[in-house]
mmCIF file of C-alpha atoms and ligand atoms in Angstrom:
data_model
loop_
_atom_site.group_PDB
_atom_site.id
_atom_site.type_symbol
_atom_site.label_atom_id
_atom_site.label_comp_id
_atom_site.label_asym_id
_atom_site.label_seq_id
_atom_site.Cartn_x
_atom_site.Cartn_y
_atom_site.Cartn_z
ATOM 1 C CA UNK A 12 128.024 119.681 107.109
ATOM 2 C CA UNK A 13 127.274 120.087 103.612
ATOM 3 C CA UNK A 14 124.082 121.824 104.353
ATOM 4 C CA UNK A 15 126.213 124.578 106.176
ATOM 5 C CA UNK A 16 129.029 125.007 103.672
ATOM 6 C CA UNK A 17 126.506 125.148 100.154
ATOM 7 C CA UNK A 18 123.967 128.498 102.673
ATOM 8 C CA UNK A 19 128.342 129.944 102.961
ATOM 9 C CA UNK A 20 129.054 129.686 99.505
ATOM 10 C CA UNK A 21 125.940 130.897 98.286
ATOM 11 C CA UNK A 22 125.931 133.900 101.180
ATOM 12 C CA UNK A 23 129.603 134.277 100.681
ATOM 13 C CA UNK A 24 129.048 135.250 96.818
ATOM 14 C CA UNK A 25 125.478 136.956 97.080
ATOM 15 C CA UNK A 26 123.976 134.044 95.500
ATOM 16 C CA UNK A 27 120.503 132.759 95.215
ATOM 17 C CA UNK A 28 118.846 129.411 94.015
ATOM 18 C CA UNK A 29 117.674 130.091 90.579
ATOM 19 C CA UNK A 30 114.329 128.623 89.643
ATOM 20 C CA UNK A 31 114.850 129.712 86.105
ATOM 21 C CA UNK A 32 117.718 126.962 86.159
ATOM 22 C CA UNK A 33 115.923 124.234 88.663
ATOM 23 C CA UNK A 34 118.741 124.967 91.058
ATOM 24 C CA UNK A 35 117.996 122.173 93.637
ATOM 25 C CA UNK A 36 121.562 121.569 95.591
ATOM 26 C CA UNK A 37 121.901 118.305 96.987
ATOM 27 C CA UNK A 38 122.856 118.412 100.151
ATOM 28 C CA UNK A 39 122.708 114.722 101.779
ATOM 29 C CA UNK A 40 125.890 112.653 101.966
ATOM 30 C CA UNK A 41 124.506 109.571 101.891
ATOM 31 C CA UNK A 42 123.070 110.177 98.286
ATOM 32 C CA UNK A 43 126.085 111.476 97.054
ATOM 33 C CA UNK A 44 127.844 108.541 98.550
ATOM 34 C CA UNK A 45 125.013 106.367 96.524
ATOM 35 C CA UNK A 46 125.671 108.226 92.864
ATOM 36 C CA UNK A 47 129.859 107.739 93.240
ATOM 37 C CA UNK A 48 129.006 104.209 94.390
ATOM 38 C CA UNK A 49 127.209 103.123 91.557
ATOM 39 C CA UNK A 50 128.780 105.217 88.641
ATOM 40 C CA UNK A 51 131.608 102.343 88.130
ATOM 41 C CA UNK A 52 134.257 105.379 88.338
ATOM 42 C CA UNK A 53 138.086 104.540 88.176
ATOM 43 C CA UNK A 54 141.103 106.692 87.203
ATOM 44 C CA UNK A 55 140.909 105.489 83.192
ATOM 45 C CA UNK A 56 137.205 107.094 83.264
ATOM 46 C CA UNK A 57 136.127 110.355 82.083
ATOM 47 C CA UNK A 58 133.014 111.839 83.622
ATOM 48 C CA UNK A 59 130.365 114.210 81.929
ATOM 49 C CA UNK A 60 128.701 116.740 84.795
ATOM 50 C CA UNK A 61 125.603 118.212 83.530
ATOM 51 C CA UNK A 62 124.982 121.442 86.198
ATOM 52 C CA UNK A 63 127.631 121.536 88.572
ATOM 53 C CA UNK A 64 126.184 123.688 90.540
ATOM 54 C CA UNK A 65 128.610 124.849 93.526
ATOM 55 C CA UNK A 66 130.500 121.476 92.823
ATOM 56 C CA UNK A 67 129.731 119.155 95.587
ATOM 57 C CA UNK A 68 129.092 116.400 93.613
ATOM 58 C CA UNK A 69 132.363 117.692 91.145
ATOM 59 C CA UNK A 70 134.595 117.279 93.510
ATOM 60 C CA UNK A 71 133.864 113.928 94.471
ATOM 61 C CA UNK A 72 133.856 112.752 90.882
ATOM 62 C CA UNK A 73 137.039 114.267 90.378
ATOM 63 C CA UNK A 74 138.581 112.561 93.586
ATOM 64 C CA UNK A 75 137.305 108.927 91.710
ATOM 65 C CA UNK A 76 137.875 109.300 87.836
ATOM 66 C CA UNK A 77 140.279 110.636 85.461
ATOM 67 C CA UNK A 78 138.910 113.987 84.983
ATOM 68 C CA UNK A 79 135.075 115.597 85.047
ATOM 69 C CA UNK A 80 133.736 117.768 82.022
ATOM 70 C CA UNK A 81 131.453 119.968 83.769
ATOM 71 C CA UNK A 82 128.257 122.171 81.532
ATOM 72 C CA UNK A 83 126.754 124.807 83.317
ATOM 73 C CA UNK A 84 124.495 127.302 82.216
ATOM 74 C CA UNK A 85 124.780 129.815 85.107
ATOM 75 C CA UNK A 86 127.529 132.457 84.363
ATOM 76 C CA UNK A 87 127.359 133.368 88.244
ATOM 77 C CA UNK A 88 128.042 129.763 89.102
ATOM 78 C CA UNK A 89 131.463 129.480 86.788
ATOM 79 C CA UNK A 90 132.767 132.061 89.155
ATOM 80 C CA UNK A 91 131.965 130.321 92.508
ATOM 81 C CA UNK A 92 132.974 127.035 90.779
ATOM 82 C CA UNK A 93 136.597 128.067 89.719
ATOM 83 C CA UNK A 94 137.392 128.727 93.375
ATOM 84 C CA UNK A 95 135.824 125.884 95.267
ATOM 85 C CA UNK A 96 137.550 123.290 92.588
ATOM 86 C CA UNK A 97 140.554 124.952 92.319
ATOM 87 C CA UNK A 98 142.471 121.937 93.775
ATOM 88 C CA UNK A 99 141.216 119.761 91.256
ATOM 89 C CA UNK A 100 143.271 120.119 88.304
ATOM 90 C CA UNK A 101 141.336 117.110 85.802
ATOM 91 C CA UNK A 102 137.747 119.373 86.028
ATOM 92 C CA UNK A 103 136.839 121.510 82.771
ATOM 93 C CA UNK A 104 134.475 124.272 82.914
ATOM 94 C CA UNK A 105 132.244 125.177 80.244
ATOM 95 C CA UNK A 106 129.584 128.106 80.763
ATOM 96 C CA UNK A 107 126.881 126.446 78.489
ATOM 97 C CA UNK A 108 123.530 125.035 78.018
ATOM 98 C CA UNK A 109 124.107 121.616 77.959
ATOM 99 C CA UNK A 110 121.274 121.065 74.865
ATOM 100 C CA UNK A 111 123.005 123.783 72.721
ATOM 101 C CA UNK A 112 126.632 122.201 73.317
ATOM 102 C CA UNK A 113 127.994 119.857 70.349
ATOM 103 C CA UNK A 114 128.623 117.137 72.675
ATOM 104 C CA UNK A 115 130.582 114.527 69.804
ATOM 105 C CA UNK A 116 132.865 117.573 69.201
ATOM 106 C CA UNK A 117 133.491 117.705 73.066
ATOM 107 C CA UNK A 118 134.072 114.068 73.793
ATOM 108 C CA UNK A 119 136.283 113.826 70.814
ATOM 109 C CA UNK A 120 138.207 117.049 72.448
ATOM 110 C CA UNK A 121 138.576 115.818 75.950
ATOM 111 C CA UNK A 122 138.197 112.000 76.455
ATOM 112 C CA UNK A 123 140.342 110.861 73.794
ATOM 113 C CA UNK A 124 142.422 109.358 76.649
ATOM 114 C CA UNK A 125 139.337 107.837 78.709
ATOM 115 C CA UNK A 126 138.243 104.146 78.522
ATOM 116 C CA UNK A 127 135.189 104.913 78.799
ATOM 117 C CA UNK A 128 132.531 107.754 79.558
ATOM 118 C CA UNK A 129 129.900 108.563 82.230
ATOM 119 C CA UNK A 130 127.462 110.850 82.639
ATOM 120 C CA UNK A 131 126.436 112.085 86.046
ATOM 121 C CA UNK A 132 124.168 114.577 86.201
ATOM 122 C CA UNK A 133 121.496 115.865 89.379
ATOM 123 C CA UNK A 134 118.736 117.237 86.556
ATOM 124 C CA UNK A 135 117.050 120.260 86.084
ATOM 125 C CA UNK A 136 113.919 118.960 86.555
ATOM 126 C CA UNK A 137 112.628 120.789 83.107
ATOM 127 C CA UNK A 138 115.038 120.035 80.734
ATOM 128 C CA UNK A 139 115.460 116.261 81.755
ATOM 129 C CA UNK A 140 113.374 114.515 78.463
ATOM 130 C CA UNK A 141 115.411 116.566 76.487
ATOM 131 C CA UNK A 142 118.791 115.693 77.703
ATOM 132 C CA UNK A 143 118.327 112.266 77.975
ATOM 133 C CA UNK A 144 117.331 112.175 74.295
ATOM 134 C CA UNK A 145 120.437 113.563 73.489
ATOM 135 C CA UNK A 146 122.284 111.971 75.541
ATOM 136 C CA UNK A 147 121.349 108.418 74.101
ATOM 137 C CA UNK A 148 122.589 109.884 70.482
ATOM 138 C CA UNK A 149 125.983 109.987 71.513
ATOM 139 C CA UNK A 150 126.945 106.333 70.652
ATOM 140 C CA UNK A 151 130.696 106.847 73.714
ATOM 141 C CA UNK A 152 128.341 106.783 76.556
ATOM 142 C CA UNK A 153 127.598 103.634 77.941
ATOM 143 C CA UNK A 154 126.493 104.528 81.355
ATOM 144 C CA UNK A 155 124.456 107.509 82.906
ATOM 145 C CA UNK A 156 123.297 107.943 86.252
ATOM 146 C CA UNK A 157 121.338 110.803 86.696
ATOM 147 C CA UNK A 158 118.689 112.206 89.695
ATOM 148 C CA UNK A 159 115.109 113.270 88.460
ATOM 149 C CA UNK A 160 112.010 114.079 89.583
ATOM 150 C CA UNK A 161 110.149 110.384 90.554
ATOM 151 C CA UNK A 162 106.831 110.702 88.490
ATOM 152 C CA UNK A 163 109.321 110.653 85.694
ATOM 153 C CA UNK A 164 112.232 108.209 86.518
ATOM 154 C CA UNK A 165 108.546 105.404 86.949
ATOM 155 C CA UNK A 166 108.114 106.489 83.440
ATOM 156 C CA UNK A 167 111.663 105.727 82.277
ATOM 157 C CA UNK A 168 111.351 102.609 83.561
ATOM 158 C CA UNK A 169 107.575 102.202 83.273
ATOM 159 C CA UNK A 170 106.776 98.568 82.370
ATOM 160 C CA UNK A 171 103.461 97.322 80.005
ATOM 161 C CA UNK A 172 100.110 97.446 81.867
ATOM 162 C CA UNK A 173 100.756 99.872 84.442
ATOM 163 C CA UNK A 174 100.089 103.871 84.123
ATOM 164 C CA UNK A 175 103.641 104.416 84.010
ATOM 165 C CA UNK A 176 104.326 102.931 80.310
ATOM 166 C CA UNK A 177 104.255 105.500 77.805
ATOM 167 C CA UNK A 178 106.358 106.394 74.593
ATOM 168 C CA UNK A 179 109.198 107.500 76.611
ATOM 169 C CA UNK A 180 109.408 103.638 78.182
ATOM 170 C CA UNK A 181 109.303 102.353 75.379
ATOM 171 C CA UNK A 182 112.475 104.334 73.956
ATOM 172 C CA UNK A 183 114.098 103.380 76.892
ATOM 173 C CA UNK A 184 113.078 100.160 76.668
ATOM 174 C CA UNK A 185 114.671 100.023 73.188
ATOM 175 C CA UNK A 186 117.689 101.244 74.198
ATOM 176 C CA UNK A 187 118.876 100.511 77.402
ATOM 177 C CA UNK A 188 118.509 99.075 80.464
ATOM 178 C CA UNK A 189 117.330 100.926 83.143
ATOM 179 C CA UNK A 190 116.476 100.836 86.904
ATOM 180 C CA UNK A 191 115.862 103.006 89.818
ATOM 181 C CA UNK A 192 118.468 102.157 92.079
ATOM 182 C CA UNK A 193 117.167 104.829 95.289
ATOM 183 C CA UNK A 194 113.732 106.976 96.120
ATOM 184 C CA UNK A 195 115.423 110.205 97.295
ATOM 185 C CA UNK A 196 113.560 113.012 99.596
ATOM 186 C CA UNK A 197 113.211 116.127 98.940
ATOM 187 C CA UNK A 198 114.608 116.922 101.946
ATOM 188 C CA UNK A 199 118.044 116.123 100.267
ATOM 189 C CA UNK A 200 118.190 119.821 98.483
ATOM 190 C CA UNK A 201 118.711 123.155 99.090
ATOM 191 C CA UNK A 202 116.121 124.889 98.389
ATOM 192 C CA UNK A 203 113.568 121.646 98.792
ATOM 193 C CA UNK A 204 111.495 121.456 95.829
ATOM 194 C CA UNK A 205 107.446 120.434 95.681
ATOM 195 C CA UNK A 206 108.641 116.643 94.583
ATOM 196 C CA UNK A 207 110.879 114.055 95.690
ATOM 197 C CA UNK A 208 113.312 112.420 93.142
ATOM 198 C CA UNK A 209 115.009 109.177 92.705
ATOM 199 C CA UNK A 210 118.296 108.193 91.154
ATOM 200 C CA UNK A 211 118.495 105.958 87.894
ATOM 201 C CA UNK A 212 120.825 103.931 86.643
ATOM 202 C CA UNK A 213 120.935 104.205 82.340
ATOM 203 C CA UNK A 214 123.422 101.334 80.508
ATOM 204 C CA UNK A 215 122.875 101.882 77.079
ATOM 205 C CA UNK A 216 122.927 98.360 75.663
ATOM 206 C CA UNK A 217 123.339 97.147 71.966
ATOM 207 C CA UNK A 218 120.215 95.447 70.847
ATOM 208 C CA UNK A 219 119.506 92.907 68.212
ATOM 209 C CA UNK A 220 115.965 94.733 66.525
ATOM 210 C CA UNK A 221 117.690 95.652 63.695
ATOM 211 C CA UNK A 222 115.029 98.364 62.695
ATOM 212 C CA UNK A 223 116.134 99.577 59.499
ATOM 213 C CA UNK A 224 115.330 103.464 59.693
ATOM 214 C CA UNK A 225 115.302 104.208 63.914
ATOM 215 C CA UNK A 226 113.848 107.977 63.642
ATOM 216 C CA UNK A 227 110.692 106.197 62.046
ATOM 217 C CA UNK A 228 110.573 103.851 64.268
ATOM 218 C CA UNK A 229 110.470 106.401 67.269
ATOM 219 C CA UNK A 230 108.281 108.241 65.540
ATOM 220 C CA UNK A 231 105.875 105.014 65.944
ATOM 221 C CA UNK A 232 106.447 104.767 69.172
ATOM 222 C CA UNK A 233 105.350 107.901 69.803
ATOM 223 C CA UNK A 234 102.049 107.473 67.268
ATOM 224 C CA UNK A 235 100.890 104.252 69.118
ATOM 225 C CA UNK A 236 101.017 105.976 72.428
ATOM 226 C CA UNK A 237 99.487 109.806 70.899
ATOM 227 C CA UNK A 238 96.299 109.485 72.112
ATOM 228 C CA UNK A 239 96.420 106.947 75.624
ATOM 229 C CA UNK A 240 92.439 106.113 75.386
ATOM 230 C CA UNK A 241 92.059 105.533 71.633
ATOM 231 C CA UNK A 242 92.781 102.034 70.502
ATOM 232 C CA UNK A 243 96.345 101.024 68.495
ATOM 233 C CA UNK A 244 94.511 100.764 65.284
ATOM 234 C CA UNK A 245 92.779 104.313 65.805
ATOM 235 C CA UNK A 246 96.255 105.949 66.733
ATOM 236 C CA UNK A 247 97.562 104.084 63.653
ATOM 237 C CA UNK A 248 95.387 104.703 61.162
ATOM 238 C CA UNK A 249 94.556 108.549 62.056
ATOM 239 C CA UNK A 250 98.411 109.374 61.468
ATOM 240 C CA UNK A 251 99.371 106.877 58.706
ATOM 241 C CA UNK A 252 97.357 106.779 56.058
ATOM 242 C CA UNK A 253 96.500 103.128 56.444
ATOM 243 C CA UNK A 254 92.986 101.700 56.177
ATOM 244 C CA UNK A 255 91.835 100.507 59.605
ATOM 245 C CA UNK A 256 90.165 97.679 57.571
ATOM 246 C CA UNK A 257 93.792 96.074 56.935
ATOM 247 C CA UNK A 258 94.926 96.810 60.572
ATOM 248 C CA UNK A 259 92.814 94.907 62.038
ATOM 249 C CA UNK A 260 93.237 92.223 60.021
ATOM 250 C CA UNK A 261 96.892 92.693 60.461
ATOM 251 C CA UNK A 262 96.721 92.801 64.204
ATOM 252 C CA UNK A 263 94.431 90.068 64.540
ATOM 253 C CA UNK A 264 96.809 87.917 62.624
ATOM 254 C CA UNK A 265 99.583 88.625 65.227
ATOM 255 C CA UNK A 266 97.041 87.475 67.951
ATOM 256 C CA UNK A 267 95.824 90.256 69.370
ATOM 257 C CA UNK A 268 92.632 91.602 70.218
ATOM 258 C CA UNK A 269 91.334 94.267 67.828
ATOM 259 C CA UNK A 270 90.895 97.045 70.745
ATOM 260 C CA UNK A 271 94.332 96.377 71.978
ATOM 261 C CA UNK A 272 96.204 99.453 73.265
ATOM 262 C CA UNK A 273 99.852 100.371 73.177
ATOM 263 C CA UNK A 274 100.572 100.032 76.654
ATOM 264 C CA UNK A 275 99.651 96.805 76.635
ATOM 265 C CA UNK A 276 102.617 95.905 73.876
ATOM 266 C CA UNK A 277 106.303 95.337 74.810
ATOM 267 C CA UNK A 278 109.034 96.672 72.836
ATOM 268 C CA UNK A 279 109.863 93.503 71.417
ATOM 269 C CA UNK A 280 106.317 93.673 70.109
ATOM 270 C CA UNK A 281 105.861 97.307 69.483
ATOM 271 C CA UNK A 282 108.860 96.470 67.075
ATOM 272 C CA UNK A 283 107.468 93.644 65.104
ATOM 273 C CA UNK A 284 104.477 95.617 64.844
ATOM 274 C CA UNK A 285 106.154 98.199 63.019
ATOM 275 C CA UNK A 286 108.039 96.236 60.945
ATOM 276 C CA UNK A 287 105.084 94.112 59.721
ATOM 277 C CA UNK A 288 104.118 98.036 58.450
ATOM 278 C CA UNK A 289 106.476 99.721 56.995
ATOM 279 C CA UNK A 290 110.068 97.125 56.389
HETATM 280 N N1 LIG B 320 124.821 119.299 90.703
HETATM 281 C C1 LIG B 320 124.413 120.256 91.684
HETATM 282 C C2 LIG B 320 123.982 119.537 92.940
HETATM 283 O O1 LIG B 320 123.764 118.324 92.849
HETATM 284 O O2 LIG B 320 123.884 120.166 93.978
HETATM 285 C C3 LIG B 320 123.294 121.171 91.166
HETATM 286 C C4 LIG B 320 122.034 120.476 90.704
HETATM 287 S S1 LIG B 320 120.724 121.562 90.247
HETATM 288 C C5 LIG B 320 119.336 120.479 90.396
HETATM 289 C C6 LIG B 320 120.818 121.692 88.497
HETATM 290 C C7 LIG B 320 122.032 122.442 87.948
HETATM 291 O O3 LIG B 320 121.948 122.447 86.513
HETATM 292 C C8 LIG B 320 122.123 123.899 88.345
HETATM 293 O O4 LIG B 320 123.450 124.200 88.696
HETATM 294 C C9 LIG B 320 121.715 124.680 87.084
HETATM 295 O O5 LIG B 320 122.271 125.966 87.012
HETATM 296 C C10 LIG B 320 122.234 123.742 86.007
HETATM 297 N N2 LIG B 320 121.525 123.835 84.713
HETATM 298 C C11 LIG B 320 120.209 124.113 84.484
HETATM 299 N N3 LIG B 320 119.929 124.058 83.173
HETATM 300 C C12 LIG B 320 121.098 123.735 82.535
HETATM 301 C C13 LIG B 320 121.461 123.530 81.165
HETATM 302 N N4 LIG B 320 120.554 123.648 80.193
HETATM 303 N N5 LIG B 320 122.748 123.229 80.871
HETATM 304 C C14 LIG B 320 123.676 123.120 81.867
HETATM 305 N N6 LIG B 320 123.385 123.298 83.184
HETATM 306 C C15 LIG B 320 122.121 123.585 83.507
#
């Protein structure tokens, strides 16, 4: 039982869960049955491992793809990890925060002879915006599955008109397509934490905006959603220097209604808004 052999290792080496690191361990074989299942693995794939942990999910990632580059932040975890995977010769270790790692430098390094690159990663639940925004820099990766905390994988995938849609849907929105393939308990960790999570399936997809300067346009994004009560035109105009005057006209002239919010706009529209603006 996995539950039994993750309270060993951690007894075994004096170890402890580390809140500090949102050191959850998954400990139900049916989800990590459900991650290996849909991450698309074969033997010509490389696999990116954000937090190891003890490895239970490593080793079964190793078993299905070519080999598994694993970040981990906890020193004390590098050491447990080099003995539980050391059958597994196509796993590299590297004691390091994943955000402060210079991942194009990496996948250059290691996956030169991959067809292609997944990430797979059971998140931290504080860190997870943050990776996710770096991970969608690094044009390789095509595919991430990755566990979070379920408030924010219905934002990720939060569509217009419902409380869920916020900037961060959007972005998403914009650059892949994204679903939430299973609810997970908490129940499914050692130690359980306060929320339950679900698992998400990220293909980054190519798509045909063609927005000119992309950090300006995220930096809309963000604008039209910076204050969720005040109208698009207020959230416009008090960041922009644009007179709400012409706004409105302009947003009339697109057919909507002068009070309109963000969350009511899809990123198709969100874009054409934009561009109306400032290309
Ligand atoms: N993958 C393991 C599992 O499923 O049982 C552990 C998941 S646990 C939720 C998160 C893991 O990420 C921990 O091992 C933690 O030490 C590691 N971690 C936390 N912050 C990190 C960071 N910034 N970079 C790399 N690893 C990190």
């Amino acid at each position: 039982m996995i539950v039994n052999r993750t309270k060993d290792i951690l007894s075994k080496y004096n170890l402890y869960a580390k809140k500090k690191y949102g050191q959850n361990f998954l400990i139900n074989p049916q989800v990590l049955n459900k991650i290996i299942d849909n991450s698309t693995l074969n033997k010509e794939k490389g696999v990116i491992e954000i937090g190891p942990g003890i490895g239970t999910l490593t080793e079964m990632l190793a078993l299905n793809s070519k080999k598994v580059l694993c970040y981990e932040i906890d020193k004390d975890l590098i050491e447990v990890l080099k003995e539980t995977l050391s059958e597994h010769k196509n796993i590299i270790l590297i004691n390091n925060d994943f955000l402060k790692v210079d991942l194009q430098e990496d996948i250059k390094k290691y996956f030169s002879d991959c067809s292609d690159i997944v990430v797979v990663a059971n998140l931290p639940y504080y860190i997870t915006t943050p990776i996710i925004f770096k991970l969608l820099q690094e044009e390789s990766i095509k595919k991430i599955i990755i566990m979070v905390q379920k408030e924010v994988g219905l934002r990720l995938t939060g569509k217009p008109n419902t409380k869920d849609y916020n900037a961060l849907s959007v972005l998403m929105a914009y650059k892949t397509k994204s679903r939430i393939f299973a609810n997970v308990s908490r129940n499914s960790f050692l130690p359980a934490p306060n929320v339950d999570s679900v698992l998400l399936d990220i293909e980054v997809v190519k798509n045909d905006y063609k927005v000119n300067n992309e950090d300006n346009f995220l930096e809309f994004v963000q604008v039209t959603f910076m204050q969720r009560r005040k109208t698009l035109i207020n959230n416009i105009s008090a960041y922009y220097s644009i007179e709400k005057e012409d706004l409105m006209k302009l947003i009339e002239s697109l057919g909507y209604d002068k009070d309109i919010r963000a969350e009511s706009l899809t990123v198709e529209e969100i874009v054409n808004l934009y561009k109306r603006l400032f290309e």
